[in-house]
PDB file of C-alpha atoms in Angstrom:
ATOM      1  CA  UNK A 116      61.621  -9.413 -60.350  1.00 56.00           C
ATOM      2  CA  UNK A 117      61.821 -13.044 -59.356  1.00 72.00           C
ATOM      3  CA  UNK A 118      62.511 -14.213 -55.949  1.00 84.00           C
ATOM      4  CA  UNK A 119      65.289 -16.785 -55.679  1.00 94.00           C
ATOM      5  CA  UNK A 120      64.526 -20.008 -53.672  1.00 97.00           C
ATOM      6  CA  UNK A 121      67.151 -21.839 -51.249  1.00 98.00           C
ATOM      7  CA  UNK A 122      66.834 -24.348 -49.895  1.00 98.00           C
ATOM      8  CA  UNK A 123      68.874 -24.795 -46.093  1.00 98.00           C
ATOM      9  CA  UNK A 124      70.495 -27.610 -45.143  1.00 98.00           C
ATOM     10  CA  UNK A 125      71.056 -27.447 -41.117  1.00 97.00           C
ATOM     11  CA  UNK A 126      70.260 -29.655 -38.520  1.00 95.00           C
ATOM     12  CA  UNK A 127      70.812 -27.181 -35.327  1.00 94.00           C
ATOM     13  CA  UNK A 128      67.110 -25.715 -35.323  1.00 96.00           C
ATOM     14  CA  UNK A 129      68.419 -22.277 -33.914  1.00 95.00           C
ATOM     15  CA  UNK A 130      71.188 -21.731 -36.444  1.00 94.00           C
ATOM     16  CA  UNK A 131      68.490 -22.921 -39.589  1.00 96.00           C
ATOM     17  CA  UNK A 132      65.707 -20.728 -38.261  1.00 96.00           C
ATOM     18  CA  UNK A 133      69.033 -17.550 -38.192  1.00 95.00           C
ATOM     19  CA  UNK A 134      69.832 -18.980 -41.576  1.00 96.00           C
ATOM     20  CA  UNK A 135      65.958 -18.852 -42.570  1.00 97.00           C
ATOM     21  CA  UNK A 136      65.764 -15.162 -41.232  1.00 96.00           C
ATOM     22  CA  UNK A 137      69.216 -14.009 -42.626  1.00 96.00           C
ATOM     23  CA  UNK A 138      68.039 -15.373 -46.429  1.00 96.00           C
ATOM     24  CA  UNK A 139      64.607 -14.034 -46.128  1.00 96.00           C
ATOM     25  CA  UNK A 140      66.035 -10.553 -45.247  1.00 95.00           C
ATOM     26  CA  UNK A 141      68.312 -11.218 -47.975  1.00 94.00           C
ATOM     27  CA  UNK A 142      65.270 -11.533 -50.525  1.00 94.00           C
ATOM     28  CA  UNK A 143      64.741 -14.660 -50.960  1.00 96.00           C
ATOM     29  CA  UNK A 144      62.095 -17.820 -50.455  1.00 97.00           C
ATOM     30  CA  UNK A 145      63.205 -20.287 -48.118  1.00 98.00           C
ATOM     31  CA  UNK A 146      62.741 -24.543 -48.085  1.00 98.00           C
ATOM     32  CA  UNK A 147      64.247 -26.014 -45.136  1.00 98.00           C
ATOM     33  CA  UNK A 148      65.231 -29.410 -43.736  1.00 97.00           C
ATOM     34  CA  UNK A 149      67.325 -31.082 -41.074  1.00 96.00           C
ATOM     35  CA  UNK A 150      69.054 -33.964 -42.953  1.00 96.00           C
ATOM     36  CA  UNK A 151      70.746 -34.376 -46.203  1.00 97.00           C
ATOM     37  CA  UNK A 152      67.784 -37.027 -47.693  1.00 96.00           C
ATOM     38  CA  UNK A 153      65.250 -34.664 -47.165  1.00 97.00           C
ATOM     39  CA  UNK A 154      67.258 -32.386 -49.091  1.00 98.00           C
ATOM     40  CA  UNK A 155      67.569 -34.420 -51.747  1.00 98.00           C
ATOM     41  CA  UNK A 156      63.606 -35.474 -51.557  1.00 98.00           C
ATOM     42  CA  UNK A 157      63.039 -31.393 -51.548  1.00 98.00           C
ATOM     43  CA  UNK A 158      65.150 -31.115 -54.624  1.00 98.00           C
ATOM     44  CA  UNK A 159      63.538 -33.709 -56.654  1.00 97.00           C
ATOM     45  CA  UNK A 160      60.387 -32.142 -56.074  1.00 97.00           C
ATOM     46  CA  UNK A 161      60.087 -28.653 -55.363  1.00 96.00           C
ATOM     47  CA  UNK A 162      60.943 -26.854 -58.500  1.00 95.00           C
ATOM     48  CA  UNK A 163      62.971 -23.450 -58.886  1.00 95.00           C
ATOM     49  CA  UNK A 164      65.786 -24.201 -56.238  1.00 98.00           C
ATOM     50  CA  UNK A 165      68.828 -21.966 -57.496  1.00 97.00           C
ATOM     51  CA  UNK A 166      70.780 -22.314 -54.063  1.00 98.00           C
ATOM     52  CA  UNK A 167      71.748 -24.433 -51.689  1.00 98.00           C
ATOM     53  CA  UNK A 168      73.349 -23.648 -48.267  1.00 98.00           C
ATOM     54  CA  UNK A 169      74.668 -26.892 -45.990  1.00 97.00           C
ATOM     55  CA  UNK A 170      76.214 -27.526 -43.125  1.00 95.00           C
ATOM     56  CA  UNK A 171      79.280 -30.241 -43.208  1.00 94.00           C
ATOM     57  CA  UNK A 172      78.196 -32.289 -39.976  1.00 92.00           C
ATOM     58  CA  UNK A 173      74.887 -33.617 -40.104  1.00 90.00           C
ATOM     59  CA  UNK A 174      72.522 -37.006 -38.928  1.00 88.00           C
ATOM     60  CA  UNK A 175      72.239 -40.492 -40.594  1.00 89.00           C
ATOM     61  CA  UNK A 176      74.611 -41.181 -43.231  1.00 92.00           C
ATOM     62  CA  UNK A 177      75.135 -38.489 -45.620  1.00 95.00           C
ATOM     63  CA  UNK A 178      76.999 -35.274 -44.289  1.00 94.00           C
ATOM     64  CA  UNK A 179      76.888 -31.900 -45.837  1.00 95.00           C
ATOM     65  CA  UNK A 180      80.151 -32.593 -48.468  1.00 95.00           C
ATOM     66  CA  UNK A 181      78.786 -35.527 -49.459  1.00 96.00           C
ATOM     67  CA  UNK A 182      75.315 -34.253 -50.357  1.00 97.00           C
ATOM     68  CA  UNK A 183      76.725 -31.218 -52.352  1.00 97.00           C
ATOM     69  CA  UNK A 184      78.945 -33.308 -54.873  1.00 96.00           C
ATOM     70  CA  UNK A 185      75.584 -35.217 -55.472  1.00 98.00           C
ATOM     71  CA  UNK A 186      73.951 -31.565 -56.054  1.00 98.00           C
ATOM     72  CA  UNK A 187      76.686 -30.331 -58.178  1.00 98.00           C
ATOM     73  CA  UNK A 188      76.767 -33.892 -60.535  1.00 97.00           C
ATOM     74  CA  UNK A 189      72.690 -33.931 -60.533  1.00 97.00           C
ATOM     75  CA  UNK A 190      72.504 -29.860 -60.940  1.00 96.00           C
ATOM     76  CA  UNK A 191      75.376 -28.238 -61.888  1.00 95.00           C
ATOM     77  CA  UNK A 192      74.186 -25.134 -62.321  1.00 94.00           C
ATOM     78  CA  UNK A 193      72.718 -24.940 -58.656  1.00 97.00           C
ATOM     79  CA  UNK A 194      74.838 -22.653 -55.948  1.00 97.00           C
ATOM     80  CA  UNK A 195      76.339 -24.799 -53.205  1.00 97.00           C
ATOM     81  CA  UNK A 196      77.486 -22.839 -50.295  1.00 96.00           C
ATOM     82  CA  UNK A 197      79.339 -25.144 -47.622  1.00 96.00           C
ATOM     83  CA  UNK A 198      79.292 -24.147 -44.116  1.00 94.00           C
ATOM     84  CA  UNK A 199      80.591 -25.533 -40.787  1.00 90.00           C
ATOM     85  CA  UNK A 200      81.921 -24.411 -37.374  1.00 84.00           C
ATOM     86  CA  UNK A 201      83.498 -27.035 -36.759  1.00 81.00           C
ATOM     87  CA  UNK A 202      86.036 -28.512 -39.622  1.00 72.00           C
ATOM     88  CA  UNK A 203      87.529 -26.394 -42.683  1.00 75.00           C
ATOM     89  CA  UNK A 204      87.816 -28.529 -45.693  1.00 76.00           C
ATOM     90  CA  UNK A 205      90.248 -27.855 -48.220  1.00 75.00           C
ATOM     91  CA  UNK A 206      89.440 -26.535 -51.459  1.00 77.00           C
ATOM     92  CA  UNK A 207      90.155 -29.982 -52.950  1.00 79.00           C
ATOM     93  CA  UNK A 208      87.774 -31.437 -50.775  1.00 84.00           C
ATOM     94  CA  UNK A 209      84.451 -28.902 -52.215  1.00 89.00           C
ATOM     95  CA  UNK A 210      82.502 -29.623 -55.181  1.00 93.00           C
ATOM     96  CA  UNK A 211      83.819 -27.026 -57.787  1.00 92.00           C
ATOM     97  CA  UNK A 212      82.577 -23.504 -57.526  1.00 93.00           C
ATOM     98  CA  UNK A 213      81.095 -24.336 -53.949  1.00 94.00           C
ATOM     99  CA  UNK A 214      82.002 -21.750 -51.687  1.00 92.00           C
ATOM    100  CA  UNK A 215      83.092 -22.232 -47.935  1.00 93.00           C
ATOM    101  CA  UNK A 216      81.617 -20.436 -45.072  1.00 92.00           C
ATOM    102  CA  UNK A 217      82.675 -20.703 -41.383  1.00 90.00           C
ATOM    103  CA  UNK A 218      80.223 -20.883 -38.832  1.00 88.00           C
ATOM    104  CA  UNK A 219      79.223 -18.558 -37.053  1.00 88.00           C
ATOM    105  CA  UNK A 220      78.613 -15.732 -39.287  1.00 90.00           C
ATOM    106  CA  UNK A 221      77.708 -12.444 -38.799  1.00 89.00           C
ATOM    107  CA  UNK A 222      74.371 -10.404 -40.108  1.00 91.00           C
ATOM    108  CA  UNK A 223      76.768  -8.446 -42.264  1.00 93.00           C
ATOM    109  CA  UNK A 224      78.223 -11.523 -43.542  1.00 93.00           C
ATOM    110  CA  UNK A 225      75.433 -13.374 -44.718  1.00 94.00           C
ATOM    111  CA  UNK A 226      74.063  -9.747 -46.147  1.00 94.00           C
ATOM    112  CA  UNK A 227      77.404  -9.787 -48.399  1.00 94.00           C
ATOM    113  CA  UNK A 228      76.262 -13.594 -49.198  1.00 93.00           C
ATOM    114  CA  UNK A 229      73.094 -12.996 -50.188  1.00 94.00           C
ATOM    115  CA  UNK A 230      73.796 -10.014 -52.655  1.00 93.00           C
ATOM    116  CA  UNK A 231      76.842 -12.078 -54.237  1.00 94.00           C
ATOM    117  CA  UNK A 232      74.675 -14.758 -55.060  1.00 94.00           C
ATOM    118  CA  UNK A 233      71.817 -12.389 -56.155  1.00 92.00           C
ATOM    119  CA  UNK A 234      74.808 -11.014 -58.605  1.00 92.00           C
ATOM    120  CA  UNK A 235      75.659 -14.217 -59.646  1.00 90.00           C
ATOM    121  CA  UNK A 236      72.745 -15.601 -60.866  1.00 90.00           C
ATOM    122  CA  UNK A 237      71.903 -12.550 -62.223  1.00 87.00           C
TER     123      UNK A 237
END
């Protein structure tokens, strides 16, 4: 069986390294970074990403939104989940098929996460 590789988007180092430990639980290989360039660098370069998992609110220029309609136009097969604990976007406002997640989540929650997506891109 292969092992799916995320990659985490989160700038809060105690909420990425939950993330990191919630995913790896989950199954899967973890890349992470603190800003949305990086993420983009990773991406270009580090291949067999099949999910991505960003926060909205993040440093320099390029927030979390922004940086997964680039994803989804640039790999549109890749799945973009959203998350923030601090603004709810509207449906409108996500890249198509991107889910939404409010922060915080639980363990259970992010167990339920990682076995839809494991179903998904099965």
């Amino acid at each position: 069986m292969t092992i799916t590789k995320v990659l985490i988007v989160e700038d809060e180092m105690l909420i990425r390294m939950a993330l990191v430990a919630d995913f790896q639980d989950g199954g899967y290989e973890v890349v992470q970074t603190g800003t949305a360039y990086d993420a983009l660098h990773i991406l270009r370069t580090t291949p067999g990403i099949k999910v991505v998992f960003t926060d909205i609110n993040m440093p320099g220029d390029m927030d979390g939104l922004t940086l997964a309609h680039y994803i989804r136009q640039h790999w549109p097969h890749m799945v973009i989940i959203i998350s923030s604990g601090k603004l709810l976007p509207s449906v409108a406002a996500l890249p198509i098929g991107a889910r939404f997640l409010a922060k915080p989540a639980t363990q259970a929650t992010m167990a339920v996460l990682c076995n839809d997506i494991k179903k998904e891109l099965s």
